[in-house]
Each structure stands twice: as structure tokens, then as C-alpha cells.
Coordinates of C-alpha atoms and ligand atoms in Angstrom, one line a residue:
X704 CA -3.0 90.8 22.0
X705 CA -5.1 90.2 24.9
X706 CA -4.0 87.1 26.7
X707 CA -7.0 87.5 29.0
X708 CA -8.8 84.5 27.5
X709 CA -6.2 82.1 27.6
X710 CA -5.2 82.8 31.1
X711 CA -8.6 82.1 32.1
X712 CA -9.2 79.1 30.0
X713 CA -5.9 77.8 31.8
X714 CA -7.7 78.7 35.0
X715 CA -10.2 76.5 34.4
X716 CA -7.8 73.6 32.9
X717 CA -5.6 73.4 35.5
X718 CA -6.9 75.2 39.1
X719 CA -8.5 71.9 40.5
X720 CA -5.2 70.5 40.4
X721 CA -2.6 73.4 41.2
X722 CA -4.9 73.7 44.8
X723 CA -4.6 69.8 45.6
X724 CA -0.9 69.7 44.6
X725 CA -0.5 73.4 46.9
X726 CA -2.3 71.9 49.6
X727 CA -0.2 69.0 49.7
X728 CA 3.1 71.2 49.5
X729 CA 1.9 73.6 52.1
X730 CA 0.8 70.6 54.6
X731 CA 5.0 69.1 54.0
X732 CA 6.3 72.8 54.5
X733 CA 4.7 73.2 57.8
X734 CA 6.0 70.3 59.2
X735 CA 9.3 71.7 58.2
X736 CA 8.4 75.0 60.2
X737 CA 7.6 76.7 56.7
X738 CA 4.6 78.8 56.0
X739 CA 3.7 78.2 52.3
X740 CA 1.8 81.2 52.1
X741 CA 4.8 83.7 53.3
X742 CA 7.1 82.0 50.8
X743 CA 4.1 82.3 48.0
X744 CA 4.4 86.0 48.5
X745 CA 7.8 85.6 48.3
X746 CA 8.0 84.2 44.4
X747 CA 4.7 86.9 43.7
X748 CA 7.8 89.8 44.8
X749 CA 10.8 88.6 43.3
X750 CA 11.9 90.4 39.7
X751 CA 14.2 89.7 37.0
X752 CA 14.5 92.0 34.0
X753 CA 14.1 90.9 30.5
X754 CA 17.2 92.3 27.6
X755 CA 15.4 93.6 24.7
X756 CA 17.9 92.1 22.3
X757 CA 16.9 88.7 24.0
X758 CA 13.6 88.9 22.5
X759 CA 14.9 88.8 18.7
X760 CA 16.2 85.6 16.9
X761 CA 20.3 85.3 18.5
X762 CA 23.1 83.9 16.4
X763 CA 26.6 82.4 16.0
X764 CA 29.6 83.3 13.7
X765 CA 28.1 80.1 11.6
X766 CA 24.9 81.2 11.2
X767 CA 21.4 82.9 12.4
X768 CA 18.4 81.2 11.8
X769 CA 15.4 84.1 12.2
X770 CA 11.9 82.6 13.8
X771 CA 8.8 83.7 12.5
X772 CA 7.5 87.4 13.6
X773 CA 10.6 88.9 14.4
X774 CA 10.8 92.4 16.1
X775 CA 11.5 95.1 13.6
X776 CA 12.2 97.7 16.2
X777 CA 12.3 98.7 19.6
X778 CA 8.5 98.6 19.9
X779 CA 8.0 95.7 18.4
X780 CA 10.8 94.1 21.3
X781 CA 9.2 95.6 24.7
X782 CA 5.7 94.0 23.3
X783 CA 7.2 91.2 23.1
X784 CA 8.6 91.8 26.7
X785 CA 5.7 92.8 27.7
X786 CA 4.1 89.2 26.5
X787 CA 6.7 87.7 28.9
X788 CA 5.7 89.7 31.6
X789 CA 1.7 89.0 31.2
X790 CA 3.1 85.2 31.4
X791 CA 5.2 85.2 34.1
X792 CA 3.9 88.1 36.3
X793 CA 7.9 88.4 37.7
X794 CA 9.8 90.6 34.5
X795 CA 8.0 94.1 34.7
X796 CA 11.5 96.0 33.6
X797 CA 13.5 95.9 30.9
X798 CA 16.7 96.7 29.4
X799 CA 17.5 98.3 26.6
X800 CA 20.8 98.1 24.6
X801 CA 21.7 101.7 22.8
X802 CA 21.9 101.7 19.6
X803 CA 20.2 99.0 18.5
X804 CA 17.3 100.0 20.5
X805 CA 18.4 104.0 20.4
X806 CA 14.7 105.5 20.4
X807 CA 13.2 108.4 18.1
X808 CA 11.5 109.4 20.5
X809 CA 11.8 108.3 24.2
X810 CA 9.0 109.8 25.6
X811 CA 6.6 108.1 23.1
X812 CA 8.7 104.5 23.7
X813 CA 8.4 105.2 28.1
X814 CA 4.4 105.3 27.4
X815 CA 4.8 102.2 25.1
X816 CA 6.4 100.6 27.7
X817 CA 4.2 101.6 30.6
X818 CA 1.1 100.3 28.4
X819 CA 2.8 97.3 28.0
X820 CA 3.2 97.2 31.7
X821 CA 6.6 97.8 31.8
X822 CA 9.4 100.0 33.1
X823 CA 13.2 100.2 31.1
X824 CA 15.4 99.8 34.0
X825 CA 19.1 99.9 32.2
X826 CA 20.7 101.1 29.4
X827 CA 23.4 99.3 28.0
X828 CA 26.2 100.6 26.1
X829 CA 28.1 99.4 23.1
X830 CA 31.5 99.8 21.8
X831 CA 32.2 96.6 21.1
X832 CA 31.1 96.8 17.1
X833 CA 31.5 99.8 14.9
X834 CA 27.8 101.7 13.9
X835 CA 27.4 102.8 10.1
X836 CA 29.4 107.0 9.7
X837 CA 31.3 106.3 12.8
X838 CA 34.3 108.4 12.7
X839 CA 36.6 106.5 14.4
X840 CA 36.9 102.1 14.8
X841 CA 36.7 100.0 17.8
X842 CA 38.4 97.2 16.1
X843 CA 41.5 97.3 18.6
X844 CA 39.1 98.9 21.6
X845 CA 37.1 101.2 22.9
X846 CA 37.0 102.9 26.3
X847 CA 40.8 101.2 26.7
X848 CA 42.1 101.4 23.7
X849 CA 45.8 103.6 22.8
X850 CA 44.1 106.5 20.9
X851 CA 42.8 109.2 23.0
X852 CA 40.3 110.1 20.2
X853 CA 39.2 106.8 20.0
X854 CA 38.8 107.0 23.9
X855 CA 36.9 110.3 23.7
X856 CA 34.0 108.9 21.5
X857 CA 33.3 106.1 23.3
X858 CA 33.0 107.6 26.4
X859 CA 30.8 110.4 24.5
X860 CA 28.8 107.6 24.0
X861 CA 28.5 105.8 26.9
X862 CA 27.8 109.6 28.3
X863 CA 24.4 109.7 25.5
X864 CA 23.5 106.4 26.4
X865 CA 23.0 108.0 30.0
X866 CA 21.4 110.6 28.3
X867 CA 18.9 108.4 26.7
X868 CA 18.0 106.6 29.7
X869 CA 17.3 109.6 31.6
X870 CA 14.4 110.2 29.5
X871 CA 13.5 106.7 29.4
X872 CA 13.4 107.0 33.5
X873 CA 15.9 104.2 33.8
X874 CA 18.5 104.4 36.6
X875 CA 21.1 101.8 36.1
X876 CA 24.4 102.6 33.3
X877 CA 25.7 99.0 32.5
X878 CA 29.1 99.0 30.4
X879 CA 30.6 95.9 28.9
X880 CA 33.7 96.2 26.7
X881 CA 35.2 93.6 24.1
X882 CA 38.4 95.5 24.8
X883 CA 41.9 93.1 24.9
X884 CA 43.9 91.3 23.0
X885 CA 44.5 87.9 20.6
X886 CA 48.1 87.7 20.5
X887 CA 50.8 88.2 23.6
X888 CA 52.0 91.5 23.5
X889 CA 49.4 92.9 21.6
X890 CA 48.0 94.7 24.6
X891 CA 50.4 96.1 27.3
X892 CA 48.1 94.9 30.5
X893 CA 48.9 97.6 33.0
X894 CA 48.4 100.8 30.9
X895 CA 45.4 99.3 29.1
X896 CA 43.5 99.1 32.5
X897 CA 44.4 102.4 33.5
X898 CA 43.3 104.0 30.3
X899 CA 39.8 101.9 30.9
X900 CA 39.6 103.5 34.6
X901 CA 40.5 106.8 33.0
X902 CA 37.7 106.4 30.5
X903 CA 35.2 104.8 33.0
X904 CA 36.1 107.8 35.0
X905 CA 34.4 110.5 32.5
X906 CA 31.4 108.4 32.4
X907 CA 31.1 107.8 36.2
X908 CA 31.2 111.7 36.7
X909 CA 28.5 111.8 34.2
X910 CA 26.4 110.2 36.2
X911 CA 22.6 111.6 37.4
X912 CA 21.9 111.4 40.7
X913 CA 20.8 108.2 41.9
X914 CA 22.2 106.2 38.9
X915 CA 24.3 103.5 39.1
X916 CA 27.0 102.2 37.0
X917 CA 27.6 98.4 36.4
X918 CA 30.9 96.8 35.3
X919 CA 30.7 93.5 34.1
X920 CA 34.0 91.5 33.6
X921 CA 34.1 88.7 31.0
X922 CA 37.6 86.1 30.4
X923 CA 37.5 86.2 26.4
X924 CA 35.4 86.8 23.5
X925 CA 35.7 88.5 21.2
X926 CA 39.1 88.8 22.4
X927 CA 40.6 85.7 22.6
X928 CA 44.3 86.1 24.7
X929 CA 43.5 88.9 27.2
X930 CA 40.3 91.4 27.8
X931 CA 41.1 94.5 29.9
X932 CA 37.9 93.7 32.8
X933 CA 38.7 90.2 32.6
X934 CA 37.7 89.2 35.9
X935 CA 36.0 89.6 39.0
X936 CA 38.9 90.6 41.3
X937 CA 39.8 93.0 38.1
X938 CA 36.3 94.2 38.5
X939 CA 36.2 94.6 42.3
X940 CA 39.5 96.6 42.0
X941 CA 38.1 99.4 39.5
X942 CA 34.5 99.3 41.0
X943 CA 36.4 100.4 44.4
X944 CA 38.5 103.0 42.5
X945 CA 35.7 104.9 40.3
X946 CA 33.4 105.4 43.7
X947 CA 30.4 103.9 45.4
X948 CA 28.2 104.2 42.9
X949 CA 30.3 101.7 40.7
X950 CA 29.1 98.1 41.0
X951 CA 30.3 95.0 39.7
X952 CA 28.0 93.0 37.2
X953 CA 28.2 89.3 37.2
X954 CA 27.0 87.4 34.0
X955 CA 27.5 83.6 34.6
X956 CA 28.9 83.1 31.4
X957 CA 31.8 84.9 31.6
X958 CA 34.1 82.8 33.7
X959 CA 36.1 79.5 32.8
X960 CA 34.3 76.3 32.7
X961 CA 34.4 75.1 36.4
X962 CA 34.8 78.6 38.1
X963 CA 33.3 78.7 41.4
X964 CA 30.9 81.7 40.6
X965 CA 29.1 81.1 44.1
X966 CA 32.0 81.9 45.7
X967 CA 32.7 84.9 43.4
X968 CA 29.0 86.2 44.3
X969 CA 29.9 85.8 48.5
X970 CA 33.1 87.8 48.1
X971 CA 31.0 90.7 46.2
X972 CA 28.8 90.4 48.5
X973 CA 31.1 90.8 51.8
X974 CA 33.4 93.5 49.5
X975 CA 30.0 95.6 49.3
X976 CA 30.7 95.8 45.8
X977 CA 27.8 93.2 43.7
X978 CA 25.4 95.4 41.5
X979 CA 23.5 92.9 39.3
X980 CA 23.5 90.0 37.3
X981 CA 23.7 88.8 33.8
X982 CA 21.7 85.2 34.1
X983 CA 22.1 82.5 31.7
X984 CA 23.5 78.7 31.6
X985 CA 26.6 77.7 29.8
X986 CA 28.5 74.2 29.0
X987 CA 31.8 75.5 27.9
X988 CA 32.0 79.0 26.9
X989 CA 30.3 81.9 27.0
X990 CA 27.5 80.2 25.6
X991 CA 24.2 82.1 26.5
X992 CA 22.1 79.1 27.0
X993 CA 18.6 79.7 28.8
X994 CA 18.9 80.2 32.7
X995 CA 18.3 77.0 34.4
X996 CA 18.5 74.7 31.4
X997 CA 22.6 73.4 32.4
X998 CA 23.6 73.9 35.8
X999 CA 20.4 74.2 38.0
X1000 CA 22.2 72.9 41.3
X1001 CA 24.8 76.4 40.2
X1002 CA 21.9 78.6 39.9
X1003 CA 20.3 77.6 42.9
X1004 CA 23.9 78.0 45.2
X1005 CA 24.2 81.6 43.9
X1006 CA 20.7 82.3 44.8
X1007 CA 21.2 80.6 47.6
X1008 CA 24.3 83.4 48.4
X1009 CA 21.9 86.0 48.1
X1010 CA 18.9 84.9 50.1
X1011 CA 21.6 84.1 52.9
X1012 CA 22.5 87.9 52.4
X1013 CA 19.2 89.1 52.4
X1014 CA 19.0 87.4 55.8
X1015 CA 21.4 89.1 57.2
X1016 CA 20.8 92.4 55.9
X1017 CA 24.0 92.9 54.1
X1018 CA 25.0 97.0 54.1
X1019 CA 24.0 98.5 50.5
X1020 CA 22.9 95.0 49.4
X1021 CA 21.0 95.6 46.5
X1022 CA 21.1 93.3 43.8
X1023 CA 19.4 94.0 40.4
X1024 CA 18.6 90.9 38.5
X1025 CA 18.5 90.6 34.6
X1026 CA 18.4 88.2 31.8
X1027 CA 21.2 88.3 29.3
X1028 CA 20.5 85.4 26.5
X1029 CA 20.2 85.2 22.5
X1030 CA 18.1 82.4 22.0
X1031 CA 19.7 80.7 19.0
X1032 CA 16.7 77.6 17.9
X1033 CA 13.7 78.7 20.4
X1034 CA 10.9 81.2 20.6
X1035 CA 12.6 83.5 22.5
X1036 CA 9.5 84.8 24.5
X1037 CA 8.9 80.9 25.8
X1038 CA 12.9 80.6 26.0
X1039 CA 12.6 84.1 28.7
X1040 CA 9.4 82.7 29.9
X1041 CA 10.6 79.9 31.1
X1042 CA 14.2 81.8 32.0
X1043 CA 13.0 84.3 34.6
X1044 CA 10.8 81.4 36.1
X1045 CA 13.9 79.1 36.6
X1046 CA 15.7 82.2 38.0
X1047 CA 12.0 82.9 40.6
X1048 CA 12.7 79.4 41.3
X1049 CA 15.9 79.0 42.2
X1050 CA 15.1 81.9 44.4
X1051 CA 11.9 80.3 46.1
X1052 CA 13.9 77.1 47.0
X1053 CA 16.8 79.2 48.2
X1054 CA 14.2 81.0 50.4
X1055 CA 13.5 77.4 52.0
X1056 CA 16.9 76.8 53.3
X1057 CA 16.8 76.1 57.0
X1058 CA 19.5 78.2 57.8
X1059 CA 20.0 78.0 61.3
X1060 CA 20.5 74.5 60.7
X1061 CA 23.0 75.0 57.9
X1062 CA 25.0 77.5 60.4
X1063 CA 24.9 75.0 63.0
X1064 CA 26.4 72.2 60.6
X1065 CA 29.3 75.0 59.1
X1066 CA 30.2 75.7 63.1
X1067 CA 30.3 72.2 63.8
X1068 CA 32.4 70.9 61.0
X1069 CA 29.4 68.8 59.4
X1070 CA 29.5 68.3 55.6
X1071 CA 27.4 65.8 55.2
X1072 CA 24.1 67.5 57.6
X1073 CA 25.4 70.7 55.4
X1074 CA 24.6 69.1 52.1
X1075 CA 21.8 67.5 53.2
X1076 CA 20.3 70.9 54.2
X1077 CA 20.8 72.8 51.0
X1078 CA 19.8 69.7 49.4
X1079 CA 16.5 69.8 50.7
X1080 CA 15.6 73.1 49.6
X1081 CA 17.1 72.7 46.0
X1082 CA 14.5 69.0 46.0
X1083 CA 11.5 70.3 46.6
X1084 CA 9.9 71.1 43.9
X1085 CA 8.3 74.4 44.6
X1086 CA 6.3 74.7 40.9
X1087 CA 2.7 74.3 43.0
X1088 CA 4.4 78.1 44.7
X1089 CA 5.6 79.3 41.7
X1090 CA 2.4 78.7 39.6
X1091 CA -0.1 79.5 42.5
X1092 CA 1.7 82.9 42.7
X1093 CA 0.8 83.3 39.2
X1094 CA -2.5 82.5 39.2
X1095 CA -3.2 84.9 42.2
X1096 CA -1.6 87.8 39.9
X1097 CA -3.6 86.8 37.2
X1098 CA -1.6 85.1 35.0
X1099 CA -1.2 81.4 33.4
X1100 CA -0.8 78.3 35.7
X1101 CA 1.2 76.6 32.5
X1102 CA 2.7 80.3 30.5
X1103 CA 4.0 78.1 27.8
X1104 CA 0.8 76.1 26.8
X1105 CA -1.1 79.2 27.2
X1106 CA 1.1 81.0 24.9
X1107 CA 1.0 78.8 22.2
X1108 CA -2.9 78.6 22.9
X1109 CA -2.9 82.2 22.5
X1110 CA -1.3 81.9 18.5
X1111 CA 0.9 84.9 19.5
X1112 CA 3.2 84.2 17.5
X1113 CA 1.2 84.0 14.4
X1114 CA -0.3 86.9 14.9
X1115 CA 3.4 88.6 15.3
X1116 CA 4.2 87.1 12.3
X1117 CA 1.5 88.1 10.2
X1118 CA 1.7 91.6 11.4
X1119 CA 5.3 92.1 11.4
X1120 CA 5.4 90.9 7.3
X1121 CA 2.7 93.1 6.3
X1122 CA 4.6 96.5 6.6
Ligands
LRH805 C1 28.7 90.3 26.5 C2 27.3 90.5 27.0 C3 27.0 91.9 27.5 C4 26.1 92.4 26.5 C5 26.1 91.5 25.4 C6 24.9 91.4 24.6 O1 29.0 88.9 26.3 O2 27.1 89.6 28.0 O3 26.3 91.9 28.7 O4 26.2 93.7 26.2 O5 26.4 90.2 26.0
MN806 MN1 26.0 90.0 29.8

């Protein structure tokens, strides 16, 4: 669908107003030393992939309720990325999980992509569910678990997986296991990690040259007494061990309720270990709720963690930012819509920190100036940057009205039910 002629009925909506309201930021940031237009092209660069299984109808253990024109394939889900990216201008790259999204052929689904104006950045493995012929069960583990035949085949494939994204021209190998435990005992701790290392080891070796390999640690689920990468530390430990081309992934949902992630993103950081990012919002668990939509204030900290690293040009620091949500009761292309711009925004007013100031308050012992720094840059509300970034790439000033304008959906819907 071309969303040409809602973007420029949106244009004409809403311009007059987005310039006033721009002006009027741009005449506060400069007296704050801030150049609107530097931090404009900062939001127009920033990127945040989409995950293809985000753009299909998510569920719980009680229940899946499926929206109108869902994705019947692989196709069907990087259009549908590729809807999000004409909206949002910021999530040109996509990743694919293998084998839900395992592709006939990948050459035909890389010039899908491109035409959709996207690139498929990760693969993502899973052993955490048995597929339909598979010879051996992952229902007490995969990459860690006490059979070394069980071990073999899921590091065969995590090994295809690589394969596939070769020929997909993606260049990042992300591995998440539901490996561990739900009764103590169950899982002897020590020798369960070393068989994981052992396994990750095979699949580290098989990686092409300038891939990299993300780890990402998660507390419970669906393992509910111990998991073998359970935390960040854990993480660190076997990203160190496999080689530098191993990288810890951090998704925000996978630490206890009240867990400092900020601080967990600094120490990656300074270890010179933090690959990437799994955003999302949570209340309790590991709740996958849309980026933003929780904890904004959290959001903008660890942003604000990276921009400070960005400023001082951390060694090797080079972050790769994703989506990772279901989207249970909402159309999940306004759900990542709105998602990837929460995360662009968290970024843009991380970008405004004064931080010479800030440094000056830390040195001189002044919490309250401190705050009141940060807190300045999370309070403005950057949306006139964010949406005249947009409009200068050519896409909506309001994405979610013109969405709904376009009847996308509708149209999905229709399609999708007549084959
Ligand atoms: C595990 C996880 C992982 C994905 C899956 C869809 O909770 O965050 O990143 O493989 O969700
Ligand atoms: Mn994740």
C-alpha cells in the first residue's frame, strides 16, 4: 500500500503547527547552548530494529486473541515491518526468528525486504520449543541440557540459523535459551553452565567473519527455579570466555522487578562487553509491554548511559538496538510504531543532557543540581524534534492517525482472508 497520500494529507494537517511549536523549541534550546537543528539530525540517524514475530497477534498461557489481517508468513511480517518503517522513518532492519520465519527461499525474501525498504539484521535462534519431526526434545534443555545428542542438535541449529542469515546478509547471531530448572536439584548449576559454554563454543567457531554473537540472560520463564544465563554477571562471565566477538544482550524484561538495569548497562559498557538490546516495558515480570508505556524515566536513564558513552567514545562501543514485544490487545504495527519512537525519544532527550554540568555536580558531591540536570533533558518534550525529523524524511507528523487514515489494516485483512 502506498502511504504516500496520507503522509502528505498529514503534511498539510499538521505542518503549520509542527513549525510554530519547532520554532518555539529551537528558540528555548539555544538559550540552553543547544542547537535544535544538530539534535534534529540526531533523532533523523538513530535506529531501532523491528522483531518479525512482534508484528503478529502475541499471547499468554490463558489465551491469544488474533487482530484482524494477521501475517500468514514471513512476507506477509516484513510488510508489515516495512509499514512501521514508512511511519517512523527510524526501523529500516529487522529481525528474523528461525523457524517461524525459516525462508523458502532467502534470496527472493532479501529482495522482499529491500523493496520494502528494509534490511534483516539478526537471526534468532530457538530451542526453547520442540518443531513438528524433531528427533530429539528440548523439554529439559537445549544447548545445556545432560544429553550430548540433545546438545549436538541444537547447536546444529543454531549453526543453520547462521547459515540462513548469511544468505539473508544479516550479521548479528542472537541466542536465547529457556534452559534451567523448576525444582531445587533439578539442575546441577556448575556443570549446566559449562555444558552451555561448551555448546556456545561450537556455534561461536561457526561464526562468519564479521558476525557477532549475542547472549541474552533472562531470571525465569519458562523455567521457574533457576535458568542456566540467568543474569548479567553470568552473561558477562561466558561472553568474556567464548571471545570478542561474544556480546551480551540486554532485554529489559528479564531482570527482577526493581533491578537497577541502568547500572547493569554502565558495567557492560566499562567491561567492553554490551552488544544490543531487547526493549520493552514491564510491571512485574517478564511482561513484554510496549517500550515507553511503564517506566519512561528507566528508559530514558539507560539511554541516557549510552549517549554518555557515545560521548566519550567508549572502545568497541557499538550497541545494536531492537524491539522485542508480542503485543497481546493492540495493532501491533501502531504498538512498534509508537515503540521505536519512545525508544528515538528517549534517545533525543538523552542527547540533551548538559553533561559537563552533570560531571561537575557528580565531582562535587551535588545530588540535587544532578537530578535537576538529567531532569531537564528527560522534561522537555522533544516530539516538535522527533516529528520534524519525520516530516523532513518524508514520513507522517502524527504515524498513528495517518495509519489508520490509510485503512491498512483493512486492506491486510481483506487480502490475507482471501487465500
Ligand atoms: C525470551 C525473548 C527472546 C526471544 C523471545 C521471543 O523471553 O525475550 O529474546 O527469543 O523472547
Ligand atoms: Mn528478548
Amino acid at each position: 500500500m502506498d502511504l504516500q497520500p496520507f503522509v502528505e494529507s498529514d503534511h498539510r494537517r499538521l505542518m503549520t503547527a509542527l513549525e510554530e511549536d519547532y520554532w518555539h523549541l529551537g528558540r528555548q534550546l539555544a538559550r540552553r547552548d543547544v542547537d535544535i537543528e544538530a539534535l534534529t539530525a540526531r533523532a533523523a540517524a538513530f535506529r531501532v530494529a523491528v522483531p518479525s514475530w512482534g508484528v503478529a497477534t502475541g499471547g499468554t498461557r490463558f489465551g491469544r486473541f488474533a487482530g484482524p489481517g494477521e501475517p500468514r508468513d514471513v512476507y506477509d511480517k516484513i510488510q508489515d515491518c516495512g509499514v512501521v518503517h514508512a511511519l517512523t522513518g527510524v526501523t529500516p532492519r529487522v529481525s528474523l526468528h528461525i523457524p517461524w520465519d525459516r525462508p523458502e527461499d532467502p534470496s527472493a525474501l532479501r529482495e522482499r525486504a529491500a523493496a520494502c525498504g528494509l534490511c534483516i539484521s539478526a537471526v534468532n535462534s530457538n530451542t526453547f520449543e520442540d518443531q513438528p519431526g524433531q528427533p530429539r526434545s528440548y523439554k529439559f534443555g537445549s544447548l545445556a541440557h545432560t544429553d550430548a545428542a540433545v546438545r549436538a542438535q541444537a547447536v546444529a541449529h543454531n549453526v543453520e540459523c547462521i547459515g540462513i542469515g548469511s544468505q539473508l546478509g544479516a550479521r548479528e547471531h542472537s541466542v536465547w535459551i529457556g534452559d534451567g530448572g523448576n525444582f531445587p536439584g533439578q539442575v546441577h548449576a556448575r556443570r549446566a553452565l559449562e555444558r552451555y559454554l561448551e555448546s556456545l563454543r561450537q556455534v561461536y567457531a561457526a561464526l562468519p567473519e564479521g558476525w557477532r554473537l549475542f547472549i541474552e540472560h533472562k531470571l525465569y520463564e519458562p523455567a521457574f527455579y533457576s535458568t542456566i544465563l540467568n543474569d548479567w554477571g553470568t552473561s558477562y562471565h561466558c561472553a568474556r570466555e567464548l571471545g570478542p566477538r561474544a556480546w551480551c544482550l540486554v532485554d529489559l524484561g528479564h531482570h527482577a522487578p526493581n533491578v537497577n538495569v541502568e547500572i547493569i548497562v554502565a558495567r557492560l559498557i566499562q567491561f567492553g562487553k554490551l552488544g544490543g538490546f531487547h526493549f520493552n516495558d514491564s510491571k512485574y515480570g517478564d511482561d513484554d509491554l510496549d517500550a515507553g508505556s511503564i517506566k519512561p524515566f528507566q528508559l530514558f536513564l539507560i539511554l541516557n548511559e549510552l549517549v554518555d558513552a557515545e560521548r566519550d567514545r567508549v572502545d568497541g562501543f557499538e550497541p545494536s538496538y531492537m524491539l522485542d514485544q508480542p503485543h497481546n490487545v493492540t495493532d501491533p504495527i501502531e504498538s512498534l510504531t509508537v515503540s521505536a519512537m519512545e525508544v528515538q525519544r528517549a534517545y533525543v532527550q538523552a542527547s540533551l543532557v548538559d553533561r559537563p554540568a552533570l560531571d561537575e555536580c557528580q565531582e562535587r558531591n551535588d545530588p540535587i543540581m544532578a537530578l535537576a540536570v538529567l531532569k531537564q533533558a528527560f522534561l522537555t518534550d522533544v516530539s516538535p524534534v522527533l516529528a520534524m525529523a519525520r516530516a523532513r524524511g518524508g514520513r507522517p507528523i502524527d504515524p498513528v492517525a495517518a495509519y489508520r487514515a490509510s485503512g491498512y489494516r483493512a486492506a491486510a485483512a481483506a487480502a490475507r482472508n482471501e487465500n
